[in-house]
Every structure is written in structure tokens, then in C-alpha cells.
PDB file of C-alpha atoms in Angstrom:
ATOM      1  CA  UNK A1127      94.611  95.114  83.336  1.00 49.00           C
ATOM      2  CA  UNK A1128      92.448  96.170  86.501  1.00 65.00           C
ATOM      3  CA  UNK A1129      89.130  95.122  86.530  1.00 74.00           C
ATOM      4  CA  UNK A1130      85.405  95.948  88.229  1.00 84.00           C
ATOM      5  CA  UNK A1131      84.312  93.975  91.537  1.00 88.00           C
ATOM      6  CA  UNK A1132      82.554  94.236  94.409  1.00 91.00           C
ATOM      7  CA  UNK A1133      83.327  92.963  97.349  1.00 90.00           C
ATOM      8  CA  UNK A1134      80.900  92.232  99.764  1.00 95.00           C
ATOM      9  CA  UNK A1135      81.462  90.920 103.374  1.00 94.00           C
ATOM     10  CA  UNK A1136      80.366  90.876 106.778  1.00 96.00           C
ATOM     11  CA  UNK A1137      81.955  90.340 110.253  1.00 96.00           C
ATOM     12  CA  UNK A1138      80.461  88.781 113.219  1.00 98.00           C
ATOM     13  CA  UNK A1139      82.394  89.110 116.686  1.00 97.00           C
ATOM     14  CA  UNK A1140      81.172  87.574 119.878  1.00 97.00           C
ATOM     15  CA  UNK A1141      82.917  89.556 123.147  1.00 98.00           C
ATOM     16  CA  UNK A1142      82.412  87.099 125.743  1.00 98.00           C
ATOM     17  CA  UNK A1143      82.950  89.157 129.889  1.00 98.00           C
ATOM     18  CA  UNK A1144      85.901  90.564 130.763  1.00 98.00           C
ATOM     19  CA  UNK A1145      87.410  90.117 127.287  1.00 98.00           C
ATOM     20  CA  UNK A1146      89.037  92.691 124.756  1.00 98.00           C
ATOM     21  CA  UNK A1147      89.163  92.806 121.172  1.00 97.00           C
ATOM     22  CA  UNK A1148      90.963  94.761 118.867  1.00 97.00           C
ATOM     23  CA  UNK A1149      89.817  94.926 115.500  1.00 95.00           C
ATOM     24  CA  UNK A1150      91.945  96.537 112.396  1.00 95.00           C
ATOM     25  CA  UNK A1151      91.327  96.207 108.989  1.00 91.00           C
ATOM     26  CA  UNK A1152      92.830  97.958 106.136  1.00 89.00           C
ATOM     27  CA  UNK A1153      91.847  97.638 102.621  1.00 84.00           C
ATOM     28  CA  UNK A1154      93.825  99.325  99.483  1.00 83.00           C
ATOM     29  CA  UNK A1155      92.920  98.780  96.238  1.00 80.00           C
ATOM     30  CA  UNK A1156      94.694  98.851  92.804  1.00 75.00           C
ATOM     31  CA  UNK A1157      91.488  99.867  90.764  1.00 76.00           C
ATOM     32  CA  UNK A1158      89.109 103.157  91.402  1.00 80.00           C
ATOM     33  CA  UNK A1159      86.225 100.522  89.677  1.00 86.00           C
ATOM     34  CA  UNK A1160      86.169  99.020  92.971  1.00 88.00           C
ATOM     35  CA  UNK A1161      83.148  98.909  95.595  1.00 89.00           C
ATOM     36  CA  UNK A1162      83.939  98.096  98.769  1.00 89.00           C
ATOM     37  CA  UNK A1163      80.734  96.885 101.348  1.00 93.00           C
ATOM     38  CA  UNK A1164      81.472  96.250 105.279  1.00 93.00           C
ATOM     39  CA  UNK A1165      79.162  95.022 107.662  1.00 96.00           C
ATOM     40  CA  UNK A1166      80.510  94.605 110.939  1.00 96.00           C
ATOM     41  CA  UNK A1167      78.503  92.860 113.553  1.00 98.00           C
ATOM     42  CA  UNK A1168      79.239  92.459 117.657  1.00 97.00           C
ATOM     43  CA  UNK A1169      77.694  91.841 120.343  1.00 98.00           C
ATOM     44  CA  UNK A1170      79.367  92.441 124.003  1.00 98.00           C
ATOM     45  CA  UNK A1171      78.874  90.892 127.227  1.00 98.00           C
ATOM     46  CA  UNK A1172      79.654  92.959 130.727  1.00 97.00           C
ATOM     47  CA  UNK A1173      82.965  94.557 131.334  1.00 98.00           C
ATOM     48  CA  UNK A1174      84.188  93.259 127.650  1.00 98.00           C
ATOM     49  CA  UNK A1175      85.504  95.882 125.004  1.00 97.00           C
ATOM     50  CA  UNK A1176      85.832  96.344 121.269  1.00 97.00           C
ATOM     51  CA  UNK A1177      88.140  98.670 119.591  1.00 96.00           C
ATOM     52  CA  UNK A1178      87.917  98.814 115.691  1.00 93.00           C
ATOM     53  CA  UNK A1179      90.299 100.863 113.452  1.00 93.00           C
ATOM     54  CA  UNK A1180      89.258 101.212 109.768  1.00 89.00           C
ATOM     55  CA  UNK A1181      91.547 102.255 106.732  1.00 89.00           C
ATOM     56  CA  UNK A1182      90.521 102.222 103.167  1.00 85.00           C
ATOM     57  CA  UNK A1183      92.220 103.654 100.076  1.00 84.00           C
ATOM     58  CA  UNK A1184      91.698 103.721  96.177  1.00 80.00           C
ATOM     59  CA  UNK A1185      88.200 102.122  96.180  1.00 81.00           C
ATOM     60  CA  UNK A1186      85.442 104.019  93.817  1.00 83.00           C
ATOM     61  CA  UNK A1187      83.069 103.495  96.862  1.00 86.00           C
ATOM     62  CA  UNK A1188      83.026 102.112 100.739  1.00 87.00           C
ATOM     63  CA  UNK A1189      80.487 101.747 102.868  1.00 91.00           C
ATOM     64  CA  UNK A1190      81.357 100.805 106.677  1.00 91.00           C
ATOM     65  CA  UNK A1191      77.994  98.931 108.248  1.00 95.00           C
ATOM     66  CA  UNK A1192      78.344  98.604 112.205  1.00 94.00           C
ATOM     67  CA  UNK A1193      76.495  97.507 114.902  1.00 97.00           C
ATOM     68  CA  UNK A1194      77.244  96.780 118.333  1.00 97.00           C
ATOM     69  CA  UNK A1195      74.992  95.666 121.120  1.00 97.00           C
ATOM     70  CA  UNK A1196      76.136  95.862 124.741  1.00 97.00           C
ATOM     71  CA  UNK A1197      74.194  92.935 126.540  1.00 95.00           C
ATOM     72  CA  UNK A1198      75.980  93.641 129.845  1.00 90.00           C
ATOM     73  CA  UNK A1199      77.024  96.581 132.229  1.00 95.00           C
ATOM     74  CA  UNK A1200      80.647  98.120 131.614  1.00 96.00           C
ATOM     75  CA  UNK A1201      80.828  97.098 128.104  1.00 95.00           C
ATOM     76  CA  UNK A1202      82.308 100.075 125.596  1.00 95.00           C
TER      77      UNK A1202
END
């Protein structure tokens, strides 16, 4: 039998200079009595990068949180 949850979770990333992260998460889920919270926290130092790719399917709800401060020139 599926059941009701709720999944709550959050993700800190740390870009230090010149470095590049990719970022993918996918989620699918086997009940619709699913709720699905994100919260996605980075923080980039000059000339670093972040690239995030987000796929969710079959949840009753999702909410995506993110935040990203640039703390140096040439960060994107």
C-alpha cells in the first residue's frame, strides 16, 4: 500500500573561486499523497559557477526554495 509523507530537506553548497558545480536532482514518486519541500542554499565566491537541473514527478505538491549569493565578481 502507498502511504502519506512529507519530505522535507535542505541543501547547502559552498562554491569556493574558480570552481564549478553541477547540481541535478530528480525525484519521482510512487504516491500522489506525497509533499515534496526543497530548500537549496549556495553561496559563490568569484569566477565560480552553479548549474542546477530540477525534475520532479507524481508528488501531490513541490515546492523548490533557492537562494544563491554571489560574494565575488564573475560568479553566475
Amino acid at each position: 500500500s502507498k502511504s502519506k509523507c512529507c519530505i522535507n530537506q535542505r541543501i547547502d553548497i559552498a562554491v569556493e573561486e574558480n570552481a564549478h558545480v553541477r547540481y541535478v536532482q530528480s525525484n519521482s514518486h510512487d504516491s500522489p499523497d506525497v509533499w515534496h519541500f526543497d530548500a537549496l542554499r549556495a553561496n559563490l565566491k568569484k569566477f565560480s559557477s552553479l548549474h542546477g537541473v530540477n525534475v520532479s514527478n507524481g508528488s501531490a505538491s513541490v515546492r523548490n526554495d533557492f537562494r544563491v549569493t554571489l560574494t565575488g565578481e564573475g560568479g553566475e
